[in-house]
XYZ file of C-alpha atoms in Angstrom:
776
model
C 109.216 45.592 52.700
C 107.371 42.449 51.749
C 104.235 44.451 51.080
C 105.980 47.043 48.910
C 107.717 44.573 46.607
C 104.574 43.007 45.095
C 103.090 46.475 44.786
C 106.178 47.724 42.947
C 106.199 44.686 40.674
C 102.514 45.210 39.939
C 103.126 48.856 39.067
C 106.035 47.885 36.809
C 103.910 45.346 34.958
C 101.167 47.942 34.512
C 103.617 50.440 33.021
C 105.134 47.813 30.704
C 101.702 46.682 29.545
C 100.584 50.244 28.846
C 103.788 50.955 26.910
C 103.389 47.829 24.777
C 99.791 48.676 23.998
C 100.823 52.230 23.118
C 103.417 50.876 20.684
C 100.864 48.469 19.192
C 98.219 51.119 18.633
C 100.654 53.705 17.298
C 102.115 51.071 15.001
C 98.854 51.225 13.090
C 99.687 54.762 12.034
C 102.582 55.861 9.800
C 105.011 58.363 11.331
C 105.099 60.886 8.532
C 104.097 64.486 8.060
C 100.314 64.893 7.764
C 97.528 67.247 8.670
C 94.433 66.610 10.741
C 91.314 65.987 8.602
C 91.633 64.822 5.009
C 90.861 68.115 3.284
C 91.321 68.686 -0.436
C 94.783 70.169 -1.007
C 94.790 70.441 -4.808
C 93.390 68.893 -7.937
C 94.020 68.430 -11.656
C 92.116 70.125 -13.223
C 92.404 72.870 -10.641
C 89.310 74.376 -9.066
C 87.636 76.843 -11.462
C 90.121 76.017 -14.236
C 89.162 76.645 -17.875
C 90.597 73.922 -20.131
C 90.947 74.124 -23.943
C 90.629 70.326 -24.206
C 88.621 67.804 -22.247
C 90.603 65.859 -19.626
C 90.420 62.084 -19.452
C 90.446 61.988 -15.658
C 90.265 64.100 -12.517
C 92.916 63.615 -9.843
C 92.538 64.847 -6.270
C 95.209 65.171 -3.582
C 94.225 65.283 0.096
C 96.143 66.597 3.085
C 96.514 63.121 4.555
C 96.090 59.486 3.621
C 92.521 58.377 2.925
C 90.785 55.044 3.170
C 90.222 53.554 -0.305
C 87.040 51.766 0.752
C 85.177 54.909 1.756
C 86.780 57.665 -0.336
C 84.901 58.463 -3.551
C 84.349 61.222 -6.071
C 82.084 61.782 -9.049
C 81.734 64.392 -11.770
C 78.420 65.988 -12.830
C 77.478 68.096 -15.824
C 75.196 71.135 -15.761
C 72.107 68.918 -15.639
C 73.348 66.912 -12.670
C 74.145 63.840 -14.771
C 77.270 61.847 -14.006
C 79.959 62.028 -16.671
C 82.568 59.866 -14.925
C 82.879 56.146 -15.630
C 81.579 55.255 -12.170
C 84.929 54.156 -10.791
C 87.321 56.084 -8.587
C 90.432 54.659 -6.977
C 92.977 55.691 -4.370
C 96.471 55.203 -5.748
C 98.391 52.432 -4.022
C 101.656 54.356 -4.449
C 100.147 57.558 -2.987
C 97.263 57.044 -0.590
C 96.597 60.779 -0.523
C 95.575 60.785 -4.181
C 92.265 59.767 -5.778
C 91.755 59.377 -9.549
C 88.351 59.513 -11.276
C 88.148 58.341 -14.902
C 85.928 60.441 -17.213
C 83.863 59.771 -20.297
C 84.304 61.982 -23.353
C 83.412 65.488 -22.185
C 81.935 68.146 -24.424
C 82.108 71.895 -24.035
C 80.614 73.057 -20.732
C 81.025 73.430 -16.973
C 81.419 70.402 -14.702
C 81.270 69.896 -10.942
C 83.466 67.490 -8.968
C 81.993 66.222 -5.686
C 84.112 64.186 -3.286
C 83.960 62.415 0.068
C 87.000 61.211 2.022
C 87.588 59.153 5.169
C 90.869 59.962 6.871
C 93.038 56.986 7.708
C 94.538 58.967 10.578
C 91.816 60.615 12.665
C 88.686 58.988 11.215
C 86.962 62.228 10.263
C 84.767 62.246 7.170
C 85.119 65.289 4.928
C 83.240 66.426 1.838
C 83.611 69.133 -0.757
C 83.348 70.099 -4.379
C 84.589 72.447 -7.065
C 83.959 73.307 -10.698
C 86.001 73.352 -13.900
C 85.102 74.152 -17.492
C 85.992 72.820 -20.926
C 86.124 75.267 -23.827
C 84.643 78.149 -21.836
C 85.260 80.219 -18.721
C 83.883 79.199 -15.343
C 81.135 81.559 -14.251
C 82.293 84.478 -12.105
C 79.885 83.310 -9.438
C 81.905 80.138 -8.908
C 83.582 80.237 -5.536
C 87.053 78.853 -4.834
C 87.211 75.200 -3.831
C 85.521 74.750 -0.503
C 86.800 73.290 2.733
C 84.525 70.606 4.116
C 83.427 70.116 7.697
C 83.336 73.872 8.256
C 80.459 73.640 10.766
C 80.572 70.894 13.408
C 77.619 68.521 13.532
C 75.754 69.232 16.825
C 74.899 65.555 17.277
C 78.534 64.573 16.730
C 79.659 67.204 19.255
C 77.074 65.922 21.759
C 78.172 62.278 21.564
C 81.843 63.287 21.661
C 81.115 65.280 24.823
C 79.241 62.337 26.343
C 82.004 59.834 25.585
C 84.726 62.201 26.837
C 82.838 63.074 30.022
C 82.127 59.392 30.669
C 85.780 58.479 30.100
C 87.052 61.139 32.519
C 84.525 60.213 35.214
C 85.334 56.514 34.844
C 89.124 56.835 34.844
C 89.007 59.638 37.410
C 86.947 57.418 39.690
C 89.579 54.702 39.746
C 92.303 57.324 40.271
C 90.321 58.839 43.161
C 89.764 55.425 44.676
C 93.422 54.376 44.517
C 95.103 57.726 45.114
C 92.824 59.519 47.565
C 90.083 57.459 49.160
C 91.719 54.123 49.983
C 94.889 55.721 51.474
C 92.691 57.925 53.694
C 90.295 55.141 54.708
C 92.299 53.912 57.766
C 92.090 57.391 59.333
C 88.306 57.364 58.953
C 87.800 53.777 60.153
C 88.378 54.612 63.825
C 84.863 54.147 65.215
C 81.395 53.065 64.259
C 80.519 56.409 62.665
C 83.599 56.293 60.442
C 82.906 52.690 59.485
C 79.341 53.628 58.567
C 80.689 56.456 56.388
C 83.013 54.055 54.563
C 80.179 51.567 54.072
C 77.934 54.292 52.633
C 80.722 55.664 50.431
C 81.433 52.490 48.445
C 77.964 52.253 46.809
C 78.198 55.918 45.856
C 81.605 55.441 44.263
C 80.444 52.356 42.398
C 77.317 54.199 41.246
C 79.336 57.114 39.886
C 81.699 54.686 38.161
C 78.729 52.953 36.588
C 77.253 56.277 35.495
C 80.537 57.310 33.913
C 80.936 53.984 32.139
C 77.355 54.173 30.840
C 78.010 57.628 29.368
C 81.266 56.382 27.867
C 79.573 53.399 26.241
C 76.619 55.413 24.900
C 78.862 58.181 23.582
C 81.343 55.795 21.951
C 78.700 53.625 20.320
C 76.786 56.733 19.217
C 79.891 58.258 17.639
C 80.722 54.985 15.886
C 77.190 54.715 14.480
C 77.242 58.345 13.309
C 80.500 57.710 11.452
C 79.263 54.505 9.862
C 75.863 56.018 8.938
C 77.714 58.838 7.225
C 79.795 56.325 5.300
C 76.642 54.387 4.368
C 75.059 57.624 3.058
C 72.164 57.199 5.517
C 71.015 53.898 4.019
C 69.765 51.434 6.635
C 70.380 48.512 4.282
C 74.025 49.510 3.862
C 74.601 50.216 7.555
C 75.506 46.652 8.549
C 77.954 45.967 5.703
C 79.506 49.411 6.161
C 80.003 48.759 9.884
C 81.666 45.398 9.245
C 83.882 46.817 6.516
C 84.820 49.804 8.672
C 85.686 47.788 11.794
C 87.508 44.897 10.121
C 88.760 46.476 6.901
C 90.346 49.747 8.032
C 93.197 50.671 10.365
C 90.908 53.045 12.217
C 88.475 50.186 12.756
C 91.170 48.290 14.663
C 91.449 51.164 17.124
C 87.674 51.152 17.522
C 87.776 47.403 18.194
C 90.422 48.030 20.855
C 88.197 50.655 22.496
C 85.174 48.338 22.460
C 87.249 45.546 24.011
C 88.477 47.896 26.744
C 84.896 48.981 27.428
C 83.884 45.343 27.881
C 86.828 44.769 30.243
C 85.932 47.850 32.302
C 82.320 46.703 32.524
C 83.460 43.278 33.799
C 85.758 44.982 36.293
C 82.920 47.136 37.584
C 80.727 44.062 38.057
C 83.525 42.486 40.100
C 83.887 45.671 42.149
C 80.195 45.535 43.075
C 80.853 42.190 44.734
C 83.802 43.502 46.736
C 83.534 45.270 50.067
C 87.065 44.920 51.429
C 89.442 47.823 50.885
C 92.323 45.369 50.482
C 90.516 43.722 47.555
C 89.448 47.034 46.087
C 93.011 48.275 45.715
C 94.060 45.828 42.939
C 90.724 46.397 41.222
C 91.341 50.150 41.318
C 94.790 49.760 39.764
C 93.399 47.433 37.130
C 90.755 50.064 36.358
C 93.431 52.750 36.097
C 95.405 50.604 33.646
C 92.390 49.774 31.461
C 91.124 53.346 31.656
C 94.478 54.799 30.664
C 94.608 52.530 27.632
C 91.071 53.566 26.739
C 92.063 57.243 26.905
C 94.936 56.361 24.590
C 92.421 55.399 21.894
C 91.026 58.953 22.116
C 94.511 60.382 21.592
C 95.402 58.042 18.737
C 92.261 59.075 16.852
C 92.706 62.772 17.682
C 94.382 65.651 15.901
C 97.745 64.970 17.512
C 98.143 61.669 15.666
C 97.685 63.506 12.367
C 100.088 66.388 12.857
C 103.830 66.748 12.719
C 106.756 64.657 11.578
C 106.590 62.486 14.741
C 102.928 62.016 15.682
C 103.786 59.644 18.548
C 105.138 62.616 20.504
C 101.897 64.539 19.982
C 99.819 61.486 20.903
C 101.813 61.011 24.114
C 101.325 64.656 25.088
C 97.591 64.462 24.370
C 97.382 61.247 26.361
C 98.999 62.991 29.325
C 96.491 65.826 28.910
C 93.558 63.404 29.140
C 95.026 61.547 32.133
C 95.524 64.852 33.951
C 91.946 65.881 33.145
C 90.718 62.572 34.575
C 92.800 63.058 37.732
C 91.276 66.510 38.267
C 87.834 66.816 36.693
C 86.906 63.123 36.761
C 88.056 62.614 40.337
C 86.354 65.860 41.353
C 82.974 64.340 40.432
C 83.612 61.497 42.872
C 84.760 63.879 45.600
C 81.538 65.826 45.098
C 79.536 62.611 45.421
C 81.150 61.836 48.762
C 81.164 65.397 50.049
C 77.827 65.176 51.956
C 79.165 62.140 53.822
C 82.495 63.813 54.586
C 80.949 67.049 55.791
C 78.639 65.068 58.031
C 81.717 64.513 60.177
C 82.710 68.180 60.046
C 81.785 68.946 63.652
C 83.408 65.840 65.114
C 86.992 65.013 66.099
C 87.490 63.179 62.772
C 87.624 66.526 61.003
C 91.424 66.168 60.756
C 90.918 62.979 58.734
C 88.358 64.713 56.498
C 90.714 67.630 55.921
C 93.467 65.115 55.093
C 91.235 63.641 52.348
C 90.529 67.096 50.943
C 94.180 68.135 51.140
C 95.280 64.940 49.412
C 92.835 65.589 46.573
C 93.974 69.214 46.334
C 97.563 68.044 45.874
C 96.512 65.662 43.095
C 94.412 68.372 41.422
C 97.237 70.917 41.653
C 99.678 68.534 39.988
C 97.107 67.683 37.307
C 96.476 71.370 36.612
C 100.187 71.904 35.967
C 100.227 69.007 33.497
C 97.050 70.311 31.851
C 98.580 73.758 31.476
C 101.816 72.484 29.919
C 100.178 69.990 27.564
C 97.420 72.443 26.633
C 99.945 75.105 25.662
C 101.823 72.502 23.649
C 98.672 71.616 21.713
C 97.893 75.294 21.143
C 101.345 75.894 19.666
C 101.000 72.751 17.553
C 97.582 73.499 16.073
C 97.274 77.313 16.113
C 99.678 79.240 13.825
C 99.166 82.734 15.269
C 96.967 84.811 17.558
C 94.701 85.822 14.676
C 93.698 82.195 14.199
C 92.245 82.203 17.714
C 89.565 84.603 16.537
C 88.930 83.761 12.873
C 88.683 79.945 13.073
C 86.160 77.756 14.849
C 88.999 75.745 16.328
C 90.543 78.900 17.779
C 87.182 80.051 19.163
C 86.704 76.708 20.914
C 90.233 76.842 22.362
C 89.542 80.334 23.711
C 86.371 79.098 25.391
C 88.232 76.131 26.821
C 91.037 78.342 28.139
C 88.578 80.733 29.807
C 86.756 77.863 31.508
C 90.106 76.418 32.617
C 91.097 79.724 34.226
C 87.775 79.916 36.098
C 88.148 76.298 37.159
C 91.648 77.000 38.432
C 90.395 80.032 40.347
C 87.734 77.963 42.095
C 90.279 75.275 42.904
C 92.612 77.933 44.307
C 89.841 79.249 46.563
C 89.353 75.767 47.990
C 93.070 75.058 48.329
C 94.153 78.379 49.822
C 91.118 79.525 51.792
C 88.429 76.976 52.518
C 90.328 73.741 53.241
C 92.697 75.477 55.723
C 89.703 77.183 57.351
C 87.954 73.825 57.771
C 91.105 72.470 59.433
C 91.440 75.505 61.697
C 87.840 75.267 62.824
C 88.427 71.637 63.653
C 91.216 72.674 66.050
C 88.894 74.667 68.302
C 87.646 77.660 66.338
C 84.117 76.553 65.458
C 82.872 80.090 64.670
C 81.583 80.203 61.152
C 81.823 76.439 60.692
C 78.428 76.083 59.044
C 79.110 79.017 56.751
C 82.490 77.581 55.691
C 80.912 74.187 55.093
C 78.155 75.620 52.900
C 80.630 77.774 50.998
C 82.973 74.848 50.437
C 80.113 72.678 49.192
C 78.985 75.429 46.796
C 82.470 75.999 45.380
C 83.002 72.256 44.810
C 79.624 72.032 43.048
C 80.562 74.995 40.858
C 83.880 73.291 40.055
C 82.084 70.128 38.988
C 79.602 71.969 36.765
C 82.345 74.064 35.180
C 84.547 70.994 34.725
C 81.778 69.202 32.816
C 80.994 72.323 30.772
C 84.638 72.786 29.764
C 84.315 69.502 27.894
C 81.836 71.128 25.460
C 84.469 73.301 23.701
C 86.808 70.320 23.988
C 84.305 68.244 22.001
C 84.094 71.047 19.437
C 87.905 71.115 19.164
C 87.934 67.403 18.314
C 85.171 67.878 15.709
C 86.545 70.718 13.573
C 89.608 71.270 11.428
C 92.627 72.509 13.442
C 93.334 76.198 12.984
C 96.756 75.648 11.440
C 95.218 73.564 8.671
C 92.095 75.694 8.304
C 94.023 78.876 7.552
C 96.234 77.000 5.048
C 93.286 75.781 2.944
C 92.529 77.601 -0.315
C 90.465 80.708 0.321
C 90.589 80.334 4.084
C 92.285 83.669 4.445
C 92.472 86.534 2.060
C 92.653 90.293 1.928
C 89.755 92.639 2.456
C 89.285 96.380 2.749
C 86.587 99.028 2.723
C 86.533 102.674 1.625
C 84.017 105.485 1.320
C 83.445 106.658 -2.285
C 80.903 109.456 -2.702
C 77.769 108.140 -1.000
C 78.876 104.494 -1.203
C 80.755 102.143 1.058
C 82.879 100.051 -1.292
C 84.293 96.781 0.009
C 86.851 94.599 -1.771
C 87.837 91.051 -0.843
C 90.560 89.009 -2.575
C 90.956 85.263 -1.898
C 93.221 83.442 -1.448
C 95.342 86.589 -2.018
C 98.423 85.108 -3.640
C 100.099 85.319 -7.007
C 97.970 83.329 -9.446
C 94.245 82.717 -9.646
C 92.218 84.858 -7.221
C 88.553 85.500 -6.548
C 87.801 89.241 -6.395
C 84.519 90.308 -4.792
C 83.161 93.876 -4.603
C 80.407 94.825 -2.140
C 78.435 98.078 -2.454
C 76.373 99.550 0.390
C 74.828 102.898 1.192
C 75.461 104.786 4.412
C 72.819 102.701 6.212
C 74.417 99.421 5.196
C 71.833 98.522 2.552
C 73.069 96.874 -0.695
C 73.323 99.161 -3.731
C 72.968 97.920 -7.303
C 75.020 99.407 -10.124
C 74.922 99.337 -13.901
C 78.556 98.361 -14.103
C 81.417 97.661 -11.729
C 84.925 97.534 -13.180
C 88.256 96.715 -11.542
C 91.461 98.334 -12.780
C 94.553 96.471 -11.618
C 98.036 98.007 -11.813
C 101.365 96.399 -10.903
C 103.302 99.193 -9.168
C 106.686 97.428 -9.095
C 106.828 96.808 -12.868
C 105.438 98.541 -15.920
C 102.789 96.037 -16.977
C 100.067 98.499 -17.974
C 96.562 98.543 -16.547
C 94.232 95.536 -16.599
C 90.519 96.294 -16.826
C 88.521 93.505 -15.284
C 84.715 93.501 -15.721
C 82.664 91.935 -12.942
C 79.367 90.082 -12.876
C 76.563 90.555 -10.361
C 76.312 87.666 -7.918
C 73.749 89.119 -5.487
C 72.193 92.524 -4.764
C 75.141 94.839 -4.202
C 77.729 92.086 -4.830
C 79.937 91.745 -7.901
C 82.739 89.270 -8.624
C 85.436 88.237 -11.052
C 87.929 85.421 -11.052
C 91.202 84.850 -12.860
C 94.989 85.153 -12.743
C 94.933 88.957 -12.763
C 97.432 89.203 -9.892
C 100.089 87.188 -11.693
C 103.086 87.882 -9.454
C 104.048 88.900 -5.958
C 104.623 92.557 -5.166
C 102.700 95.796 -4.782
C 99.502 96.111 -6.804
C 96.779 98.728 -6.869
C 93.102 97.962 -7.363
C 90.794 100.748 -8.509
C 87.067 100.043 -8.267
C 84.881 102.075 -10.669
C 81.144 102.055 -10.018
C 78.710 103.371 -12.620
C 75.081 104.074 -11.653
C 72.290 105.767 -13.560
C 71.850 109.379 -12.441
C 75.048 109.460 -10.344
C 78.637 110.395 -11.001
C 81.008 107.456 -11.210
C 82.291 106.429 -7.777
C 85.950 105.510 -7.442
C 87.753 103.674 -4.634
C 91.460 102.763 -4.648
C 92.930 99.877 -2.651
C 96.615 98.901 -2.216
C 97.157 95.164 -2.703
C 100.558 93.961 -1.413
C 100.474 90.404 -2.784
C 102.715 88.380 -0.422
C 105.443 85.952 -1.330
C 104.563 82.816 0.602
C 107.921 81.157 1.017
C 108.030 77.338 1.068
C 109.422 77.358 4.590
C 106.356 79.209 5.830
C 104.058 76.727 4.153
C 105.889 73.834 5.718
C 105.732 75.441 9.138
C 102.008 76.073 8.835
C 101.261 72.616 7.537
C 103.059 70.617 10.199
C 105.386 72.411 12.599
C 106.020 69.388 14.745
C 107.735 70.348 17.953
C 110.285 72.342 16.014
C 107.910 75.286 16.178
C 109.222 75.873 19.684
C 112.261 77.444 18.054
C 110.091 80.161 16.520
C 110.725 83.459 18.387
C 107.090 84.474 17.916
C 106.103 81.626 20.247
C 108.365 82.713 23.097
C 105.544 84.695 24.769
C 103.525 81.482 25.042
C 106.441 79.709 26.685
C 106.963 82.648 29.010
C 103.259 82.514 29.907
C 103.616 78.842 30.772
C 106.584 79.460 33.044
C 104.825 82.377 34.747
C 101.713 80.266 35.328
C 103.750 77.427 36.785
C 105.567 79.944 38.990
C 102.223 81.217 40.246
C 101.215 77.664 41.106
C 104.443 77.277 43.055
C 103.766 80.556 44.873
C 100.263 79.285 45.650
C 101.706 76.211 47.339
C 104.158 78.373 49.251
C 101.334 80.580 50.531
C 99.310 77.521 51.407
C 102.186 76.208 53.540
C 103.094 79.452 55.201
C 106.050 80.229 52.976
C 107.556 76.737 52.913
C 108.301 75.200 49.527
C 109.159 71.503 49.445
C 111.553 69.997 46.955
C 108.761 67.759 45.649
C 106.710 70.825 44.727
C 109.554 72.287 42.686
C 110.207 68.954 40.981
C 106.538 68.414 40.169
C 105.855 71.819 38.671
C 109.291 72.333 37.169
C 109.120 68.891 35.607
C 106.043 69.855 33.625
C 107.821 72.877 32.159
C 111.046 70.951 31.575
C 109.226 68.144 29.786
C 107.491 70.624 27.506
C 110.715 72.471 26.665
C 112.676 69.235 26.231
C 110.024 67.959 23.852
C 110.415 71.182 21.920
C 114.160 70.614 21.576
C 113.563 67.045 20.400
C 111.052 68.307 17.850
C 113.401 71.032 16.675
C 116.120 68.457 16.076
C 113.601 66.202 14.333
C 112.699 69.045 12.007
C 116.329 69.145 10.845
C 116.731 65.426 10.318
C 116.747 63.958 6.801
C 113.282 63.638 5.370
C 111.927 66.742 7.109
C 113.237 69.359 4.742
C 111.067 71.736 2.808
C 109.799 71.640 -0.768
C 113.227 72.025 -2.306
C 114.583 68.899 -0.638
C 113.816 66.811 -3.694
C 115.895 69.084 -5.879
C 119.032 67.134 -5.099
C 117.825 64.190 -7.181
C 116.670 63.783 -10.761
C 113.112 63.941 -12.026
C 111.319 60.823 -10.723
C 108.520 61.148 -13.313
C 109.064 60.119 -16.954
C 108.028 62.643 -19.601
C 105.066 60.571 -20.768
C 101.695 61.776 -21.988
C 100.215 61.992 -18.501
C 103.122 64.010 -17.128
C 103.121 66.412 -20.070
C 99.343 66.926 -19.803
C 99.553 67.822 -16.119
C 102.607 69.993 -16.750
C 100.858 71.857 -19.563
C 97.876 72.636 -17.322
C 100.162 73.936 -14.569
C 102.208 75.967 -17.043
C 99.161 77.658 -18.586
C 97.825 78.602 -15.175
C 101.012 79.844 -13.500
C 103.804 80.421 -16.047
C 102.488 81.423 -19.458
C 101.778 85.079 -18.608
C 105.490 85.760 -18.074
C 107.389 83.048 -19.953
C 105.177 82.825 -23.040
C 103.649 79.899 -24.899
C 107.043 78.461 -25.937
C 109.010 79.307 -22.788
C 111.090 82.045 -24.445
C 110.350 84.739 -21.836
C 107.995 86.660 -24.148
C 104.671 86.343 -22.370
C 102.048 89.145 -22.194
C 103.461 90.416 -18.875
C 107.126 90.144 -19.861
C 107.479 93.624 -21.419
C 107.142 95.402 -18.079
C 109.477 93.155 -16.075
C 113.086 94.015 -15.197
C 114.896 91.713 -15.547
C 112.878 89.954 -18.209
C 111.586 86.435 -17.575
C 113.920 83.543 -18.278
C 114.276 81.975 -21.721
C 114.383 78.266 -20.966
C 116.310 77.457 -24.125
C 119.129 79.720 -22.927
C 119.203 78.097 -19.516
C 119.292 74.583 -20.901
C 122.090 75.513 -23.315
C 124.017 76.974 -20.359
C 124.031 73.533 -18.726
C 121.611 74.174 -15.878
C 120.411 70.864 -14.489
C 116.910 69.713 -13.644
C 117.867 70.171 -9.992
C 118.648 73.865 -10.663
C 115.358 74.437 -12.456
C 113.409 72.577 -9.764
C 115.033 74.740 -7.100
C 114.103 77.975 -8.930
C 110.520 76.800 -9.406
C 110.271 75.851 -5.734
C 112.053 78.796 -4.115
C 111.899 81.587 -6.689
C 114.788 83.703 -7.950
C 115.897 86.617 -5.730
C 116.045 89.989 -7.448
C 113.482 89.026 -10.100
C 109.709 88.761 -10.378
C 109.955 84.959 -10.274
C 107.965 83.896 -7.185
C 108.340 80.716 -5.138
C 105.855 78.015 -6.113
C 106.856 75.531 -3.421
C 103.853 76.536 -1.349
C 101.322 76.477 -4.188
C 102.347 73.502 -6.297
C 102.960 69.990 -5.059
C 106.340 68.412 -5.608
C 104.784 66.175 -8.272
C 103.285 69.147 -10.114
C 106.657 70.907 -10.125
C 108.329 67.862 -11.685
C 105.575 67.584 -14.310
C 105.857 71.249 -15.293
C 109.609 70.763 -15.555
C 109.005 67.912 -18.024
C 106.719 70.221 -19.986
C 109.312 73.009 -20.004
C 111.883 70.654 -21.494
C 109.386 69.586 -24.162
C 108.999 73.223 -25.256
C 112.679 73.503 -26.110
C 113.696 71.591 -29.255
C 117.110 69.925 -29.530
C 118.161 72.619 -32.048
C 117.392 75.344 -29.469
C 119.579 73.626 -26.911
């Protein structure tokens, strides 16, 4: 009793210290809805916009808060000369927004280039887009690009090294405290066992040192890569950039915490090298577990989980549990493999029961860790992947698939050891030596394969931490679109529309012969027809962008509904080829946008995700059955509590997230409609509103908002006359709601998913300016 009390108090202090550090680190990050990676969400002027008058500034909005010290943008003319004033600033009232002041612009096309450092996950993103003044943007201009599309191989390599080093280091302390030291008394029964224990300690310390070295090299390498990127590769600017990054940003504080923890772990390892007694090693092991767990927390805080959802602390906690479980399995497995030659040296002696006890104890730890990994991994998949299609058409999804496959193979190898080989080793030790050498060799080979596969599974994990999460990637402009292909005469005609929504779209036509070679044409024309309303036929000429490729861009698909695209191809010496494509332009409701952007844990309530939850429960049931088989049909209460607890925690977290989604402040785009317009109708607001109106509203509502636009004649009912609505007493809240959510039974689409809340308020100011007091 006297021995357990200090141990319990020590464990309590460790837990309290870890919780306080967690609160401190998470306090550096705001608990609001964000996305992982600071990608460009929108801009004024919009990408590829054609403006009648020159703007005085360019304003960018990112998907999450950016660091003002390292977030910049500049504007170039056709000759590559800067036309901005040389200053760009992040707004103090909205840290997601960057404003670039411009000089007097003349007629022409201009390119905006930007770089952003996320305040949340520390990733650096870049991108650019074009706009024009007094002329149309060339048809070859692509929609605004998403940065960081391809992961940097060097960044992936150092992330893998730091992650592998962290798991081996933390897993070593877990193995020491949870497996090796408890089993040591059973091995220390004679001189041979004492010699084994004496030989084992240097090996364990060596593996701990190797893991810590990889962790230090990977962490320092990743930090230098980030800072070099911020310094634009300039050696002279590297030192000042490093100091400013570490001591002038919130992310730098987390890096300082990691560096301090690395120094503490190094000092602890030096102390462990001077210790031979198991009694002295135990407190050192628990100290290493505590420091290592806090170090893994810095990985989680800077990961995607801390940048997603309404309550990022929940996601960070889940990710932290995922890393701790990986350390308990994969990291500890490396140390078991290092000691395996020593353990198997006693395989033919009476101490085999003690050796089997060590292996069985590790198998229990690994089985529990695999259940936690499964539950937390499925949680992260639901959080970051919107649908099954995203598994195949995003780099993030591809990496998750690779990780899942490796995890299944790793689990299969662990099951072979747990169910077949460890029991066989124990049986042979009880007087059935036949096949002992074969079992020993097979066991050694399977453990080695487990170690190799466990280290390799960290490669797709490093890729996952380097690229944009799938949920955000598919929500970026142009990330997904519509495409189709048809045979027309001797041609294969392909059509791709991005982003495939009501408004501005990029239409690309590809022509190939039967062998897949590009075919050039004299003229390629698109004829677009709105099938739901009589709006006539739009003829859209295209421009050649490459051999066999032709493109056009504009707001041809001006509303949601069923369209038809007819591609006419004219070639010298051939009859005109004709291909017809149906284009069902979707209505992206604001609720869908909100769910894709940041589902939080409330996504668990989505029926489409029930198969994933069912898969989790089935997998946990299989693990329980595996234990039952291992024990001859007996299932202990602890087994049920361990595995069932993982599922219960995941489902309970989902309920908490679902409730959080319904709390005030988590509503969708129309939530702001219950209050008045927060933006005064000043010159800036009216300028932004006019740009939004011309791009999205003029075709239907007309230049003066009277419902007499070019597309109005074919619409039933006709577009709204704003003067009538204002005379009828409709409030700003009513108009904001219709702009955000659309009007059922009409052609008025929902703009809550395409326009920011600020843009909707500005266009509302502009609408009011169109209606004179006499009209009201």
